[in-house]
Tab-separated table of C-alpha atoms and ligand atoms in Angstrom:
chain	number	residue	atom	x	y	z
A	12	MET	CA	-59.110	5.807	30.547
A	13	ALA	CA	-55.716	5.961	32.258
A	14	ASP	CA	-54.582	2.696	33.775
A	15	PRO	CA	-52.696	3.502	37.001
A	16	ALA	CA	-51.124	0.039	37.127
A	17	HIS	CA	-49.811	0.477	33.565
A	18	ASP	CA	-48.530	3.983	34.348
A	19	LEU	CA	-46.712	2.715	37.409
A	20	GLU	CA	-45.198	-0.136	35.457
A	21	PHE	CA	-44.148	2.266	32.690
A	22	THR	CA	-42.579	4.738	35.116
A	23	HIS	CA	-40.742	1.962	36.928
A	24	LYS	CA	-39.385	0.453	33.706
A	25	TYR	CA	-38.427	3.853	32.336
A	26	ALA	CA	-36.555	4.857	35.478
A	27	LEU	CA	-34.619	1.592	35.648
A	28	ASP	CA	-33.808	1.099	31.981
A	29	ARG	CA	-33.165	4.652	31.004
A	30	ASP	CA	-31.414	5.944	34.086
A	31	CYS	CA	-30.142	3.146	36.196
A	32	THR	CA	-28.265	0.438	34.359
A	33	THR	CA	-25.568	-0.009	36.942
A	34	LEU	CA	-22.258	-1.685	36.261
A	35	SER	CA	-22.951	-4.902	38.162
A	36	ARG	CA	-26.352	-5.317	36.514
A	37	HIS	CA	-24.760	-4.739	33.118
A	38	VAL	CA	-22.133	-7.453	33.636
A	39	LEU	CA	-24.780	-9.980	34.657
A	40	GLN	CA	-26.994	-8.996	31.710
A	41	GLN	CA	-24.079	-9.505	29.326
A	42	LEU	CA	-23.392	-12.992	30.598
A	43	HIS	CA	-27.086	-13.998	30.605
A	44	SER	CA	-26.351	-16.043	33.662
A	45	PHE	CA	-26.114	-16.167	37.411
A	46	SER	CA	-23.374	-18.812	37.283
A	47	THR	CA	-20.430	-18.597	39.684
A	48	ASP	CA	-18.245	-17.177	36.903
A	49	ALA	CA	-20.798	-14.482	36.102
A	50	GLN	CA	-21.209	-13.589	39.769
A	51	ASP	CA	-17.425	-13.438	40.163
A	52	LEU	CA	-17.003	-11.141	37.184
A	53	SER	CA	-19.765	-8.894	38.405
A	54	ALA	CA	-18.190	-8.789	41.880
A	55	LEU	CA	-14.737	-8.089	40.387
A	56	MET	CA	-16.109	-5.139	38.430
A	57	ASN	CA	-17.849	-3.874	41.571
A	58	ARG	CA	-14.566	-3.896	43.470
A	59	ILE	CA	-12.821	-2.044	40.663
A	60	ALA	CA	-15.654	0.508	40.724
A	61	LEU	CA	-15.180	0.908	44.483
A	62	ALA	CA	-11.445	1.520	44.054
A	63	ALA	CA	-12.211	4.013	41.272
A	64	LYS	CA	-14.614	5.931	43.495
A	65	LEU	CA	-12.027	6.111	46.280
A	66	VAL	CA	-9.340	7.377	43.895
A	67	ALA	CA	-11.769	9.873	42.326
A	68	ARG	CA	-12.711	11.165	45.768
A	69	ARG	CA	-9.091	11.826	46.698
A	70	LEU	CA	-8.337	13.433	43.322
A	71	ASN	CA	-11.378	15.692	43.707
A	72	ARG	CA	-9.989	17.127	46.916
A	73	SER	CA	-6.283	16.783	46.138
A	74	GLY	CA	-5.489	20.501	46.354
A	75	LEU	CA	-7.198	20.736	49.743
A	76	VAL	CA	-5.840	17.805	51.711
A	77	GLU	CA	-2.325	17.173	52.939
A	78	ASP	CA	-0.018	14.627	51.303
A	79	ALA	CA	-2.104	14.199	48.154
A	80	LEU	CA	0.062	16.031	45.604
A	81	GLY	CA	3.745	15.845	44.758
A	82	PHE	CA	6.442	13.217	44.804
A	83	THR	CA	7.334	10.710	47.502
A	84	GLY	CA	11.050	11.072	46.762
A	85	ARG	CA	11.322	7.401	45.755
A	86	THR	CA	11.645	5.763	42.330
A	87	ASN	CA	9.682	2.665	41.296
A	88	VAL	CA	10.900	-0.534	39.679
A	89	GLN	CA	10.725	1.215	36.301
A	90	GLY	CA	13.133	3.890	37.552
A	91	GLU	CA	10.371	6.505	37.480
A	92	GLU	CA	9.766	8.999	40.259
A	93	VAL	CA	6.834	7.923	42.402
A	94	LYS	CA	4.043	10.369	43.169
A	95	ARG	CA	2.014	10.298	46.350
A	96	MET	CA	-1.098	9.632	44.307
A	97	ASP	CA	0.567	6.560	42.712
A	98	VAL	CA	1.146	5.098	46.181
A	99	TYR	CA	-2.336	5.958	47.383
A	100	ALA	CA	-4.100	4.485	44.351
A	101	ASN	CA	-1.907	1.397	44.365
A	102	GLN	CA	-2.910	0.748	47.968
A	103	VAL	CA	-6.594	1.486	47.319
A	104	PHE	CA	-6.810	-1.368	44.809
A	105	ILE	CA	-5.089	-3.726	47.270
A	106	SER	CA	-7.500	-2.727	50.055
A	107	ALA	CA	-10.529	-3.087	47.773
A	108	PHE	CA	-9.515	-6.644	46.848
A	109	GLU	CA	-7.755	-8.010	49.924
A	110	GLN	CA	-10.871	-9.298	51.708
A	111	SER	CA	-12.903	-9.922	48.557
A	112	GLY	CA	-12.121	-13.610	48.094
A	113	LEU	CA	-11.924	-12.898	44.362
A	114	VAL	CA	-8.214	-12.597	43.624
A	115	CYS	CA	-5.065	-14.431	44.605
A	116	ARG	CA	-2.643	-11.720	43.442
A	117	LEU	CA	-2.489	-8.135	42.309
A	118	ALA	CA	0.250	-7.098	39.890
A	119	SER	CA	0.837	-3.398	39.466
A	120	GLU	CA	3.178	-1.124	37.611
A	121	GLU	CA	4.157	0.312	40.994
A	122	MET	CA	5.227	-2.983	42.624
A	123	GLU	CA	8.338	-4.934	41.704
A	124	ASN	CA	6.613	-8.250	42.461
A	125	PRO	CA	2.902	-9.082	42.608
A	126	TYR	CA	1.127	-8.663	45.920
A	127	TYR	CA	-0.086	-12.058	47.143
A	128	ILE	CA	-3.252	-12.123	49.219
A	129	PRO	CA	-2.158	-13.185	52.738
A	130	GLU	CA	-3.175	-16.607	54.006
A	131	ASN	CA	-5.480	-15.209	56.684
A	132	CYS	CA	-7.662	-13.672	53.913
A	133	PRO	CA	-9.936	-15.528	51.493
A	134	ILE	CA	-8.017	-16.342	48.317
A	135	GLY	CA	-9.653	-16.261	44.880
A	136	ARG	CA	-8.892	-17.550	41.390
A	137	TYR	CA	-8.185	-14.306	39.562
A	138	THR	CA	-5.294	-11.878	39.212
A	139	LEU	CA	-5.823	-8.155	38.891
A	140	LEU	CA	-3.221	-6.341	36.798
A	141	TYR	CA	-3.329	-2.568	37.003
A	142	ASP	CA	-1.761	0.797	36.459
A	143	PRO	CA	-3.133	2.634	39.510
A	144	ILE	CA	-2.531	6.142	38.166
A	145	ASP	CA	-1.832	6.546	34.488
A	146	GLY	CA	-0.501	9.938	33.461
A	147	SER	CA	0.623	10.845	36.947
A	148	SER	CA	2.512	13.944	35.715
A	149	ASN	CA	-0.973	15.443	35.239
A	150	VAL	CA	-1.973	15.052	38.888
A	151	ASP	CA	-0.283	18.178	40.225
A	152	ILE	CA	-1.781	20.407	37.527
A	153	ASN	CA	-5.373	19.180	37.821
A	154	LEU	CA	-5.579	17.539	34.413
A	155	ASN	CA	-7.080	14.189	33.569
A	156	VAL	CA	-5.488	10.970	34.721
A	157	GLY	CA	-6.694	7.371	34.657
A	158	SER	CA	-6.400	3.856	36.006
A	159	ILE	CA	-6.025	0.829	33.711
A	160	PHE	CA	-6.901	-2.749	34.652
A	161	ALA	CA	-7.081	-6.290	33.337
A	162	ILE	CA	-8.287	-9.524	34.893
A	163	ARG	CA	-6.687	-12.884	34.204
A	164	ARG	CA	-7.397	-16.299	35.692
A	165	GLN	CA	-4.566	-17.847	37.665
A	166	GLU	CA	-3.118	-20.794	35.722
A	167	GLY	CA	-1.634	-23.476	37.943
A	168	GLU	CA	-0.576	-23.047	41.562
A	169	ASP	CA	2.224	-20.435	41.348
A	170	LEU	CA	3.903	-22.321	44.214
A	171	ASP	CA	7.306	-20.670	43.722
A	172	GLY	CA	5.704	-17.210	43.790
A	173	THR	CA	7.202	-16.133	40.465
A	174	ALA	CA	3.838	-15.489	38.770
A	175	ALA	CA	5.240	-17.141	35.645
A	176	ASP	CA	1.705	-17.856	34.400
A	177	LEU	CA	1.231	-14.124	33.852
A	178	LEU	CA	3.817	-14.247	31.069
A	179	GLN	CA	1.231	-15.051	28.427
A	180	ASN	CA	-0.344	-13.126	25.593
A	181	GLY	CA	-3.268	-10.711	25.788
A	182	HIS	CA	-5.819	-13.324	24.731
A	183	GLN	CA	-5.622	-14.634	28.306
A	184	GLN	CA	-7.352	-11.498	29.584
A	185	ILE	CA	-10.965	-12.170	30.517
A	186	ALA	CA	-11.804	-8.532	31.179
A	187	ALA	CA	-10.095	-5.191	30.781
A	188	GLY	CA	-10.871	-1.535	31.083
A	189	TYR	CA	-9.925	1.841	32.424
A	190	VAL	CA	-11.187	4.627	34.599
A	191	LEU	CA	-10.890	8.187	33.359
A	192	TYR	CA	-10.792	10.843	36.064
A	193	GLY	CA	-11.843	13.871	34.035
A	194	PRO	CA	-14.633	16.429	34.355
A	195	THR	CA	-16.670	13.331	35.176
A	196	THR	CA	-15.312	9.977	36.284
A	197	MET	CA	-15.925	7.300	33.662
A	198	LEU	CA	-15.363	3.570	33.719
A	199	VAL	CA	-15.010	1.816	30.361
A	200	TYR	CA	-14.815	-1.966	30.275
A	201	SER	CA	-15.135	-5.089	28.192
A	202	ILE	CA	-15.557	-8.731	29.106
A	203	GLY	CA	-15.173	-9.705	25.467
A	204	GLN	CA	-18.670	-8.647	24.442
A	205	GLY	CA	-18.221	-5.111	23.212
A	206	VAL	CA	-17.008	-1.995	24.974
A	207	HIS	CA	-19.268	-0.082	27.333
A	208	ALA	CA	-18.840	3.207	29.157
A	209	PHE	CA	-20.266	4.194	32.523
A	210	THR	CA	-20.351	7.621	34.121
A	211	LEU	CA	-20.137	8.079	37.869
A	212	ASP	CA	-23.245	9.813	39.137
A	213	PRO	CA	-21.924	11.438	42.320
A	214	SER	CA	-25.412	11.865	43.755
A	215	LEU	CA	-26.001	8.095	43.536
A	216	GLY	CA	-22.401	6.999	44.052
A	217	GLU	CA	-22.982	4.572	41.181
A	218	PHE	CA	-21.492	4.081	37.725
A	219	ILE	CA	-24.435	4.371	35.322
A	220	LEU	CA	-24.339	3.142	31.724
A	221	SER	CA	-23.726	6.066	29.362
A	222	SER	CA	-22.547	4.459	26.056
A	223	GLU	CA	-23.079	0.859	25.011
A	224	ASN	CA	-21.267	-1.112	22.278
A	225	ILE	CA	-18.848	1.651	21.382
A	226	GLN	CA	-17.373	1.269	17.897
A	227	VAL	CA	-14.261	3.198	16.902
A	228	PRO	CA	-14.472	4.849	13.443
A	229	ALA	CA	-12.291	3.181	10.787
A	230	HIS	CA	-10.377	6.440	10.430
A	231	GLY	CA	-10.115	9.627	12.450
A	232	PRO	CA	-8.223	12.913	12.248
A	233	VAL	CA	-6.282	12.645	15.517
A	234	TYR	CA	-2.676	11.536	15.769
A	235	SER	CA	-1.526	11.388	19.353
A	236	VAL	CA	2.224	11.196	19.870
A	237	ASN	CA	4.947	12.985	21.849
A	238	GLU	CA	6.711	14.772	18.994
A	239	GLY	CA	9.414	15.924	21.400
A	240	ASN	CA	10.870	12.452	20.871
A	241	PHE	CA	11.243	12.978	17.086
A	242	TRP	CA	15.045	12.968	17.317
A	243	GLN	CA	14.931	9.637	19.167
A	244	TRP	CA	12.748	7.730	16.682
A	245	ASP	CA	13.453	5.359	13.843
A	246	ASP	CA	13.196	6.832	10.368
A	247	SER	CA	9.901	4.989	9.789
A	248	ILE	CA	8.106	6.930	12.538
A	249	ARG	CA	9.660	10.184	11.301
A	250	ASP	CA	8.351	9.319	7.803
A	251	TYR	CA	4.847	8.871	9.230
A	252	ILE	CA	4.963	12.190	11.078
A	253	ARG	CA	6.222	13.985	7.959
A	254	TYR	CA	3.312	12.405	6.066
A	255	VAL	CA	0.653	13.748	8.460
A	256	HIS	CA	2.348	17.157	8.483
A	257	ARG	CA	2.058	17.305	4.688
A	258	HIS	CA	-1.526	16.087	4.324
A	259	GLU	CA	-4.757	17.847	5.115
A	260	GLY	CA	-7.163	16.364	7.648
A	261	TYR	CA	-4.862	15.512	10.561
A	262	THR	CA	-4.806	17.143	13.957
A	263	ALA	CA	-2.464	16.528	16.903
A	264	ARG	CA	-3.742	15.828	20.430
A	265	TYR	CA	-1.493	14.669	23.261
A	266	SER	CA	-2.369	14.960	26.933
A	267	GLY	CA	0.469	13.107	28.688
A	268	ALA	CA	-2.027	10.527	29.955
A	269	LEU	CA	-2.591	7.523	27.740
A	270	VAL	CA	-6.060	6.894	29.153
A	271	GLY	CA	-7.260	10.360	28.110
A	272	ASP	CA	-5.732	10.150	24.648
A	273	PHE	CA	-7.094	6.624	24.190
A	274	HIS	CA	-10.570	7.713	25.293
A	275	ARG	CA	-10.698	10.465	22.683
A	276	ILE	CA	-9.627	8.044	19.958
A	277	LEU	CA	-12.068	5.348	21.074
A	278	PHE	CA	-14.956	7.774	20.610
A	279	GLN	CA	-13.706	9.853	17.674
A	280	GLY	CA	-11.124	7.764	15.821
A	281	GLY	CA	-7.445	8.303	15.086
A	282	VAL	CA	-4.246	6.769	16.374
A	283	PHE	CA	-2.038	6.893	19.466
A	284	VAL	CA	1.631	6.093	18.882
A	285	TYR	CA	4.352	5.542	21.478
A	286	PRO	CA	7.280	4.044	19.540
A	287	GLY	CA	10.673	2.896	20.727
A	288	THR	CA	13.149	5.683	21.434
A	289	VAL	CA	16.921	5.899	21.781
A	290	LYS	CA	16.497	5.942	25.560
A	291	ASN	CA	13.801	3.217	25.625
A	292	PRO	CA	14.075	1.017	22.527
A	293	GLU	CA	10.911	-0.846	23.576
A	294	GLY	CA	9.034	2.391	24.173
A	295	LYS	CA	7.654	3.427	27.518
A	296	LEU	CA	4.352	1.646	27.923
A	297	ARG	CA	4.029	-1.566	29.849
A	298	LEU	CA	2.439	-4.540	28.154
A	299	LEU	CA	0.553	-6.145	31.043
A	300	TYR	CA	-0.835	-2.990	32.666
A	301	GLU	CA	-1.244	-0.588	29.755
A	302	SER	CA	-0.879	-1.880	26.194
A	303	ALA	CA	-2.587	-5.287	26.466
A	304	PRO	CA	-5.693	-4.108	28.385
A	305	LEU	CA	-6.198	-1.211	25.975
A	306	ALA	CA	-5.557	-3.514	22.986
A	307	PHE	CA	-8.311	-5.815	24.281
A	308	LEU	CA	-10.706	-2.842	24.408
A	309	MET	CA	-9.669	-1.419	21.048
A	310	GLU	CA	-10.141	-4.753	19.279
A	311	GLN	CA	-13.520	-5.167	20.945
A	312	ALA	CA	-14.443	-1.726	19.577
A	313	GLY	CA	-13.428	-2.750	16.039
A	314	GLY	CA	-10.012	-1.065	16.065
A	315	ARG	CA	-6.452	-2.396	16.205
A	316	ALA	CA	-3.396	-2.395	18.437
A	317	SER	CA	0.089	-3.175	17.180
A	318	THR	CA	3.739	-2.881	18.139
A	319	GLY	CA	4.232	-1.714	14.564
A	320	THR	CA	5.118	-5.229	13.429
A	321	GLN	CA	2.957	-7.533	15.575
A	322	ASP	CA	-0.502	-7.462	17.131
A	323	ILE	CA	-0.203	-6.375	20.771
A	324	MET	CA	-2.597	-9.165	21.779
A	325	ASP	CA	-0.090	-11.750	20.509
A	326	VAL	CA	2.945	-10.414	22.374
A	327	ILE	CA	4.261	-12.687	25.133
A	328	PRO	CA	6.145	-10.722	27.803
A	329	ASP	CA	9.402	-12.043	29.216
A	330	ARG	CA	8.950	-10.144	32.508
A	331	ILE	CA	5.852	-8.778	34.182
A	332	HIS	CA	7.113	-5.219	33.597
A	333	THR	CA	7.939	-5.761	29.899
A	334	ARG	CA	7.418	-2.715	27.683
A	335	THR	CA	6.363	-2.620	24.044
A	336	PRO	CA	6.041	0.044	21.376
A	337	LEU	CA	2.339	0.861	20.905
A	338	VAL	CA	0.313	1.879	17.845
A	339	ILE	CA	-3.380	1.793	18.743
A	340	GLY	CA	-6.614	3.134	17.331
A	341	SER	CA	-8.669	3.109	14.132
A	342	GLN	CA	-8.027	0.289	11.655
A	343	ASP	CA	-6.914	2.525	8.777
A	344	ASP	CA	-4.724	4.771	10.895
A	345	VAL	CA	-2.893	1.884	12.567
A	346	ALA	CA	-2.387	0.341	9.108
A	347	LEU	CA	-0.928	3.633	7.833
A	348	VAL	CA	1.692	3.740	10.617
A	349	GLU	CA	2.530	0.078	10.014
A	350	SER	CA	2.959	0.735	6.287
A	351	PHE	CA	5.807	3.202	6.977
A	352	ILE	CA	7.486	0.646	9.254
A	353	GLN	CA	7.138	-2.086	6.616
A	354	GLU	CA	8.555	0.209	3.940
A	355	ARG	CA	11.725	0.937	5.932
A	356	THR	CA	12.104	-2.756	6.835
A	357	ARG	CA	11.886	-3.639	3.120
A	358	GLU	CA	14.541	-1.061	2.291
A	359	GLN	CA	16.832	-2.418	5.007
A	360	ASP	CA	16.366	-5.969	3.710
A	361	VAL	CA	17.322	-4.864	0.198
A	362	MET	CA	20.400	-3.050	1.572
A	363	LEU	CA	21.450	-6.206	3.404
A	364	LYS	CA	21.039	-8.367	0.296
A	365	HIS	CA	22.670	-5.834	-2.074
A	366	PRO	CA	25.039	-3.748	0.033
B	418	AHG	P1	2.395	6.531	34.016
B	418	AHG	O1	1.936	7.825	34.601
B	418	AHG	O2	1.536	5.372	34.428
B	418	AHG	O3	3.858	6.267	34.200
B	418	AHG	O4	2.120	6.566	32.464
B	418	AHG	C1	2.572	7.648	31.719
B	418	AHG	C2	2.543	7.223	30.293
B	418	AHG	C3	1.249	7.472	29.567
B	418	AHG	O5	0.164	7.760	30.334
B	418	AHG	C4	1.542	8.623	28.654
B	418	AHG	O6	0.913	8.457	27.433
B	418	AHG	C5	3.011	8.599	28.520
B	418	AHG	O7	3.539	7.937	29.635
B	418	AHG	C6	3.592	9.951	28.457
B	418	AHG	O8	4.957	9.836	28.321
B	418	AHG	P2	5.856	11.007	27.729
B	418	AHG	O9	5.896	12.069	28.764
B	418	AHG	O10	7.192	10.348	27.504
B	418	AHG	O11	5.221	11.458	26.430
B	419	MN	MN1	0.576	4.536	32.737
B	420	MN	MN1	1.112	4.745	36.459
């Protein structure tokens, strides 16, 4: 005979476990604890999710509302033209965190110096580092963009306001992730226990778990690089590109937004490469807001991230806006790119010894 109590229990469990693992519940489950640290991390992720929902909402209506698209006419500290959406998203993260009592500072690609939480607001122990809109050239043409974030604990007092404690390697990150504003809005994060993806269910207004413990394949077909920079690269990177052109099984994908290209590689394997160029010898991507958070995720997913000669996670920046070359993705594909760099370095060493 049917047991109504059992049926009810089954339905309840099914609905919660199958459909409704929310982000905050997931963070607490991962930490197996309700300690202050666990509660803080869960609250931090909730605030990031709130900012993501606000940015997604504006992007969804960007062709319909005033002042959403186009440039502001200003350039940022990197010398790049600032888009209205960059300014909006930058401010959204500040607003989401200002009254939270969770952070003491926010450091963003769009701000020359970190934003310090004012003294009349509760001040927390963490720093949020973020790229508010990644791939902003895609905004005006309705293609995918992202946000990238990392959380670090403040070390020391930062009394002189120089944020010198942020100039440490990627192992200091306690959480990292990104939001992908695509056909659906997804939030992918890690607190050092695997990589997990959530999809925004607009009817619930909640990020719901959609892929847990994502593992990147050891090799994939995709190489993701702006080949328009070929003339600006070192010979080693040109050698690599010639190699993939001459071998079967490779396919090029490049969207102009790192988050989108990274997301494809995380799920399907391959490699994203942004090397140094004549114009930018250190490449274009910023260590603290782009390369290090994504390196944290890629390593957690079983992949690798390298400058070509050093693990990204080991790089210590000399400024908060430091850039690095980036080679990130499947183990074998990152190793292949590195092998061409090593080969050219060996040749140069021989030339120096035996001119
Ligand atoms: P951002 O929009 O935050 O400045 O980042 C753009 C980055 C990255 O998303 C992308 O992979 C890369 O710049 C594209 O640069 P190129 O146009 O030089 O290929
Ligand atoms: Mn970016
Ligand atoms: Mn940006």
